[in-house]
Short mmCIF file of C-alpha atoms in Angstrom, two decimals:
data_model
loop_
_atom_site.label_atom_id
_atom_site.label_comp_id
_atom_site.label_asym_id
_atom_site.label_seq_id
_atom_site.Cartn_x
_atom_site.Cartn_y
_atom_site.Cartn_z
CA MET A 349 79.02 5.08 84.64
CA ASN A 350 79.17 8.61 83.32
CA LEU A 351 80.28 9.47 79.84
CA VAL A 352 83.58 11.06 80.75
CA ARG A 353 84.58 8.07 82.83
CA THR A 354 83.55 5.76 80.01
CA LEU A 355 85.64 7.72 77.54
CA GLY A 356 88.52 7.74 79.98
CA LEU A 357 88.43 3.98 80.29
CA LEU A 358 88.17 3.65 76.55
CA ALA A 359 91.21 5.86 76.19
CA ILE A 360 93.11 3.68 78.65
CA ALA A 361 91.98 0.54 76.87
CA THR A 362 93.10 2.04 73.60
CA THR A 363 96.49 2.92 75.02
CA LEU A 364 97.04 -0.57 76.38
CA ALA A 365 95.76 -2.35 73.35
CA ALA A 366 97.98 -3.91 70.77
CA PRO A 367 97.42 -2.71 67.20
CA ALA A 368 95.34 -5.84 66.62
CA LEU A 369 92.73 -4.50 69.03
CA ALA A 370 92.09 -1.48 66.84
CA GLN A 371 89.32 -3.55 65.29
CA PHE A 372 87.50 -3.67 68.63
CA ARG A 373 86.12 -1.05 70.97
CA LYS A 374 86.71 -3.21 74.02
CA PRO A 375 87.96 -6.74 74.84
CA GLU A 376 84.38 -8.05 75.16
CA ASP A 377 83.83 -7.13 71.53
CA ALA A 378 86.87 -9.16 70.51
CA VAL A 379 85.48 -12.17 72.38
CA LYS A 380 82.09 -11.77 70.71
CA TYR A 381 83.79 -11.39 67.35
CA ARG A 382 85.87 -14.55 67.58
CA GLN A 383 82.84 -16.48 68.86
CA SER A 384 80.69 -15.18 66.00
CA VAL A 385 83.31 -16.19 63.46
CA MET A 386 83.75 -19.64 65.02
CA TYR A 387 79.99 -20.23 65.21
CA THR A 388 79.46 -19.26 61.58
CA MET A 389 82.44 -21.34 60.48
CA GLY A 390 81.16 -24.33 62.47
CA ASN A 391 77.76 -24.06 60.87
CA HIS A 392 79.17 -24.18 57.37
CA PHE A 393 81.70 -26.87 58.19
CA TYR A 394 79.81 -29.27 60.46
CA GLY A 395 76.29 -28.28 59.42
CA ARG A 396 76.67 -27.98 55.67
CA LEU A 397 79.79 -29.84 54.57
CA GLY A 398 79.52 -32.50 57.27
CA PRO A 399 76.37 -34.27 56.05
CA MET A 400 77.73 -34.23 52.50
CA ALA A 401 81.14 -35.55 53.52
CA ASN A 402 79.50 -38.26 55.58
CA GLY A 403 77.16 -39.30 52.78
CA ARG A 404 73.98 -38.40 54.66
CA VAL A 405 72.99 -35.91 51.96
CA PRO A 406 73.87 -36.23 48.27
CA PHE A 407 77.17 -34.71 47.18
CA ASP A 408 76.55 -31.34 45.53
CA ALA A 409 79.71 -29.88 44.02
CA LYS A 410 78.40 -26.31 43.91
CA SER A 411 77.20 -26.32 47.50
CA ALA A 412 80.42 -27.99 48.66
CA ALA A 413 82.52 -25.34 46.93
CA GLU A 414 80.44 -22.46 48.29
CA ASN A 415 80.55 -23.74 51.84
CA ALA A 416 84.27 -24.46 51.65
CA ASP A 417 84.82 -20.89 50.43
CA VAL A 418 82.99 -19.55 53.47
CA VAL A 419 84.99 -21.79 55.79
CA MET A 420 88.20 -20.74 54.05
CA MET A 421 87.57 -17.04 54.51
CA LEU A 422 86.39 -17.40 58.10
CA SER A 423 89.34 -19.62 59.06
CA ARG A 424 91.60 -16.59 58.68
CA LEU A 425 89.59 -14.29 60.92
CA PRO A 426 89.14 -15.34 64.55
CA TRP A 427 92.79 -15.03 65.62
CA VAL A 428 92.74 -11.27 65.98
CA GLY A 429 90.05 -11.77 68.61
CA PHE A 430 92.44 -13.63 70.92
CA GLY A 431 94.52 -10.64 72.02
CA ALA A 432 96.17 -10.90 75.45
CA GLU A 433 93.70 -8.37 76.84
CA THR A 434 90.87 -10.86 76.24
CA ASN A 435 92.33 -13.51 78.58
CA GLY A 436 89.56 -14.31 81.07
CA ILE A 437 87.11 -11.87 79.52
CA GLY A 438 83.47 -12.76 78.97
CA LYS A 439 81.67 -16.07 78.80
CA THR A 440 84.29 -18.05 76.98
CA SER A 441 85.40 -21.63 76.63
CA ALA A 442 88.95 -20.53 75.79
CA LYS A 443 91.43 -21.85 78.36
CA PRO A 444 94.25 -19.68 79.73
CA ALA A 445 96.52 -22.00 77.74
CA VAL A 446 95.60 -19.94 74.65
CA TRP A 447 97.82 -17.20 76.06
CA ALA A 448 100.17 -19.30 78.20
CA ASP A 449 101.09 -21.54 75.30
CA ALA A 450 100.54 -19.07 72.48
CA ALA A 451 103.07 -20.73 70.17
CA LYS A 452 101.25 -24.04 70.23
CA PHE A 453 97.88 -22.33 69.83
CA LYS A 454 99.21 -20.48 66.79
CA ASP A 455 100.67 -23.66 65.37
CA LEU A 456 97.42 -25.61 65.71
CA GLY A 457 95.47 -22.70 64.27
CA GLU A 458 97.77 -22.64 61.26
CA LYS A 459 97.46 -26.40 60.84
CA MET A 460 93.67 -26.02 60.73
CA GLN A 461 93.97 -23.29 58.11
CA ALA A 462 96.27 -25.48 56.03
CA GLU A 463 93.71 -28.28 56.13
CA VAL A 464 91.00 -25.86 55.04
CA VAL A 465 93.08 -24.95 51.99
CA LYS A 466 93.10 -28.65 51.08
CA LEU A 467 89.39 -28.90 51.86
CA GLN A 468 88.64 -26.06 49.48
CA ALA A 469 90.75 -27.72 46.78
CA ALA A 470 88.96 -31.02 47.38
CA THR A 471 85.59 -29.42 46.67
CA ARG A 472 86.89 -28.50 43.20
CA THR A 473 87.69 -32.08 42.24
CA GLY A 474 84.06 -33.14 42.00
CA ASP A 475 85.05 -36.27 43.88
CA PRO A 476 82.97 -37.06 46.99
CA GLU A 477 85.79 -39.23 48.32
CA ALA A 478 88.23 -36.32 48.14
CA LEU A 479 85.78 -34.21 50.13
CA LYS A 480 85.35 -36.98 52.67
CA THR A 481 89.10 -37.33 53.21
CA ALA A 482 89.70 -33.58 53.44
CA TYR A 483 86.70 -33.11 55.72
CA ARG A 484 88.01 -35.73 58.11
CA SER A 485 91.50 -34.20 58.21
CA THR A 486 90.07 -30.74 58.80
CA SER A 487 87.76 -32.01 61.50
CA ASN A 488 90.73 -33.64 63.25
CA ALA A 489 92.64 -30.36 63.05
CA CYS A 490 89.69 -28.51 64.64
CA LYS A 491 89.48 -31.13 67.37
CA ALA A 492 93.22 -31.09 68.13
CA CYS A 493 93.06 -27.40 68.96
CA HIS A 494 89.72 -27.52 70.79
CA ASP A 495 90.92 -30.44 72.93
CA ASP A 496 93.89 -28.48 74.19
CA PHE A 497 92.61 -24.93 74.26
CA THR A 498 88.92 -24.96 75.11
CA ASN A 499 86.70 -26.31 77.86
CA GLN A 500 84.16 -27.54 75.36
CA MET B 771 81.20 -33.83 75.72
CA ASN B 772 83.66 -31.83 73.75
CA LEU B 773 82.60 -29.30 71.17
CA VAL B 774 83.76 -31.18 68.15
CA ARG B 775 81.87 -34.31 69.14
CA THR B 776 78.80 -32.23 69.93
CA LEU B 777 78.96 -30.62 66.53
CA GLY B 778 79.37 -34.01 64.95
CA LEU B 779 76.13 -35.11 66.57
CA LEU B 780 74.50 -31.87 65.48
CA ALA B 781 75.47 -32.70 61.94
CA ILE B 782 73.58 -35.96 62.29
CA ALA B 783 70.57 -34.15 63.78
CA THR B 784 70.65 -31.79 60.82
CA THR B 785 69.76 -34.66 58.54
CA LEU B 786 66.48 -35.09 60.38
CA ALA B 787 65.51 -31.43 60.09
CA ALA B 788 63.07 -29.96 57.59
CA PRO B 789 64.63 -28.63 54.36
CA ALA B 790 64.34 -24.95 55.31
CA LEU B 791 65.97 -25.72 58.60
CA ALA B 792 68.48 -28.14 57.12
CA GLN B 793 71.36 -25.94 58.11
CA PHE B 794 70.12 -25.70 61.70
CA ARG B 795 69.27 -28.15 64.43
CA LYS B 796 66.64 -25.87 65.95
CA PRO B 797 65.26 -22.33 65.41
CA GLU B 798 67.49 -20.92 68.17
CA ASP B 799 70.53 -22.02 66.17
CA ALA B 800 69.25 -20.12 63.14
CA VAL B 801 68.89 -16.99 65.28
CA LYS B 802 72.40 -17.42 66.65
CA TYR B 803 73.71 -18.01 63.14
CA ARG B 804 72.20 -14.87 61.62
CA GLN B 805 73.35 -12.82 64.62
CA SER B 806 76.88 -14.23 64.32
CA VAL B 807 77.01 -13.39 60.63
CA MET B 808 75.64 -9.88 61.19
CA TYR B 809 78.05 -9.20 64.05
CA THR B 810 81.05 -10.34 62.02
CA MET B 811 79.89 -8.37 58.99
CA GLY B 812 79.35 -5.27 61.14
CA ASN B 813 82.82 -5.56 62.57
CA HIS B 814 84.46 -5.63 59.16
CA PHE B 815 82.18 -2.97 57.73
CA TYR B 816 81.82 -0.43 60.55
CA GLY B 817 84.96 -1.40 62.47
CA ARG B 818 87.46 -1.87 59.68
CA LEU B 819 86.19 -0.13 56.57
CA GLY B 820 84.45 2.67 58.46
CA PRO B 821 87.52 4.41 59.90
CA MET B 822 89.21 4.21 56.50
CA ALA B 823 86.17 5.53 54.64
CA ASN B 824 85.83 8.35 57.16
CA GLY B 825 89.50 9.29 56.98
CA ARG B 826 90.24 8.45 60.60
CA VAL B 827 92.85 5.91 59.56
CA PRO B 828 94.96 6.06 56.41
CA PHE B 829 93.51 4.43 53.31
CA ASP B 830 95.07 1.01 52.78
CA ALA B 831 94.01 -0.56 49.51
CA LYS B 832 94.93 -4.11 50.53
CA SER B 833 93.08 -3.92 53.83
CA ALA B 834 90.08 -2.26 52.20
CA ALA B 835 89.87 -5.03 49.60
CA GLU B 836 90.23 -7.81 52.18
CA ASN B 837 87.57 -6.37 54.43
CA ALA B 838 85.20 -5.74 51.55
CA ASP B 839 85.67 -9.37 50.48
CA VAL B 840 84.64 -10.53 53.94
CA VAL B 841 81.62 -8.21 53.94
CA MET B 842 80.70 -9.41 50.45
CA MET B 843 80.71 -13.08 51.39
CA LEU B 844 78.87 -12.52 54.67
CA SER B 845 76.23 -10.32 53.04
CA ARG B 846 74.91 -13.43 51.28
CA LEU B 847 74.57 -15.56 54.39
CA PRO B 848 72.22 -14.32 57.12
CA TRP B 849 68.96 -14.67 55.18
CA VAL B 850 68.66 -18.41 55.65
CA GLY B 851 68.55 -17.70 59.39
CA PHE B 852 65.27 -15.79 59.08
CA GLY B 853 63.01 -18.78 58.44
CA ALA B 854 59.37 -18.41 59.53
CA GLU B 855 59.97 -20.81 62.41
CA THR B 856 62.37 -18.26 63.97
CA ASN B 857 59.70 -15.54 64.34
CA GLY B 858 59.73 -14.54 68.02
CA ILE B 859 62.51 -16.98 68.89
CA GLY B 860 65.40 -16.04 71.16
CA LYS B 861 66.80 -12.72 72.21
CA THR B 862 66.42 -10.87 68.97
CA SER B 863 65.99 -7.34 67.72
CA ALA B 864 64.19 -8.57 64.60
CA LYS B 865 60.64 -7.21 64.44
CA PRO B 866 57.67 -9.37 63.40
CA ALA B 867 57.65 -7.22 60.25
CA VAL B 868 60.50 -9.39 58.95
CA TRP B 869 57.91 -12.11 58.42
CA ALA B 870 54.77 -9.96 58.04
CA ASP B 871 56.35 -7.91 55.28
CA ALA B 872 58.73 -10.48 53.89
CA ALA B 873 58.77 -9.00 50.39
CA LYS B 874 60.02 -5.64 51.61
CA PHE B 875 62.55 -7.30 53.90
CA LYS B 876 63.86 -9.33 50.96
CA ASP B 877 63.99 -6.25 48.78
CA LEU B 878 65.97 -4.21 51.30
CA GLY B 879 68.29 -7.15 51.92
CA GLU B 880 68.96 -7.40 48.20
CA LYS B 881 69.56 -3.66 47.96
CA MET B 882 72.19 -3.95 50.67
CA GLN B 883 73.86 -6.82 48.83
CA ALA B 884 73.88 -4.76 45.62
CA GLU B 885 75.59 -1.90 47.45
CA VAL B 886 78.18 -4.31 48.82
CA VAL B 887 78.99 -5.42 45.27
CA LYS B 888 79.74 -1.77 44.47
CA LEU B 889 81.67 -1.40 47.71
CA GLN B 890 83.88 -4.34 46.79
CA ALA B 891 84.47 -2.84 43.35
CA ALA B 892 85.31 0.53 44.91
CA THR B 893 88.09 -1.04 46.98
CA ARG B 894 89.73 -2.15 43.72
CA THR B 895 89.98 1.37 42.33
CA GLY B 896 92.64 2.47 44.82
CA ASP B 897 90.64 5.68 45.21
CA PRO B 898 89.79 6.66 48.80
CA GLU B 899 86.94 8.83 47.52
CA ALA B 900 85.36 5.88 45.73
CA LEU B 901 85.51 3.91 48.98
CA LYS B 902 83.97 6.80 50.88
CA THR B 903 81.05 7.09 48.46
CA ALA B 904 80.40 3.35 48.34
CA TYR B 905 80.75 3.06 52.10
CA ARG B 906 78.13 5.75 52.63
CA SER B 907 75.67 4.14 50.20
CA THR B 908 76.15 0.75 51.81
CA SER B 909 75.73 2.20 55.27
CA ASN B 910 72.47 3.83 54.19
CA ALA B 911 71.26 0.50 52.81
CA CYS B 912 72.05 -1.20 56.13
CA LYS B 913 70.23 1.54 58.01
CA ALA B 914 67.16 1.45 55.77
CA CYS B 915 66.56 -2.18 56.62
CA HIS B 916 67.46 -1.90 60.31
CA ASP B 917 65.14 1.11 60.71
CA ASP B 918 62.15 -0.86 59.48
CA PHE B 919 62.90 -4.36 60.64
CA THR B 920 64.80 -4.19 63.92
CA ASN B 921 64.35 -2.62 67.32
CA GLN B 922 67.94 -1.45 67.31
#
């Protein structure tokens, strides 16, 4: 594809894009972004907090707090990567329901974020049981959304 | 198997892994992790702060601070994904020099993180010029490391 045509398509994409897409050059980038955020968040949640919450590694208040902080920040980010123009784009496990039932998707996303707020607070109590409870609730909130809105 | 259950099992597998790999089930996961972190960081740095620092979008102190906070947190994370066992693993642009000249790699990584600390501070001044200066220094620090240690 020649440069002018590429720029032309970019201009069209820009015109059609919602303001939220300003962060991305093209829809594929939005897909890669949301997947990168989710993967990183999953690593810190399931990979780092999980073993601690489940008692398989010793509770470490500092590590728990640090990992919860990462999860907290990342939990706010992926949503901008789910613009309507990304429906069906790329290698994705996101179902069309993300866009067809956007209100429910938004609601479940917000419920997850609310659980992460509690998770972060739990890591400040120094109480392994508080972490365990908050971890389980957060995990359930992740699962509720993934069950309905992804093929994974 | 749904994603959440898979990740749950991964969390169990993590327990069995060597300490350096504790966060990851296998070297490929470490590669994917560091790439996910870098991609997300790049989006917030080049994609969000860049246009503001370069005057292509109006300076917005709140947005600048939020994006710098994301960059700050992410700047601490990718290093654990560069364990020796990941040398040559996966589709990567990391050169063998990452491991052959680990001291320099560490040094340049720390210089980048130090610039990000200044970048974050700059976003609190409310001064677009301060952001511009800190953005340029940080960008140079990114480039210095990428020039030596990646094929990109």
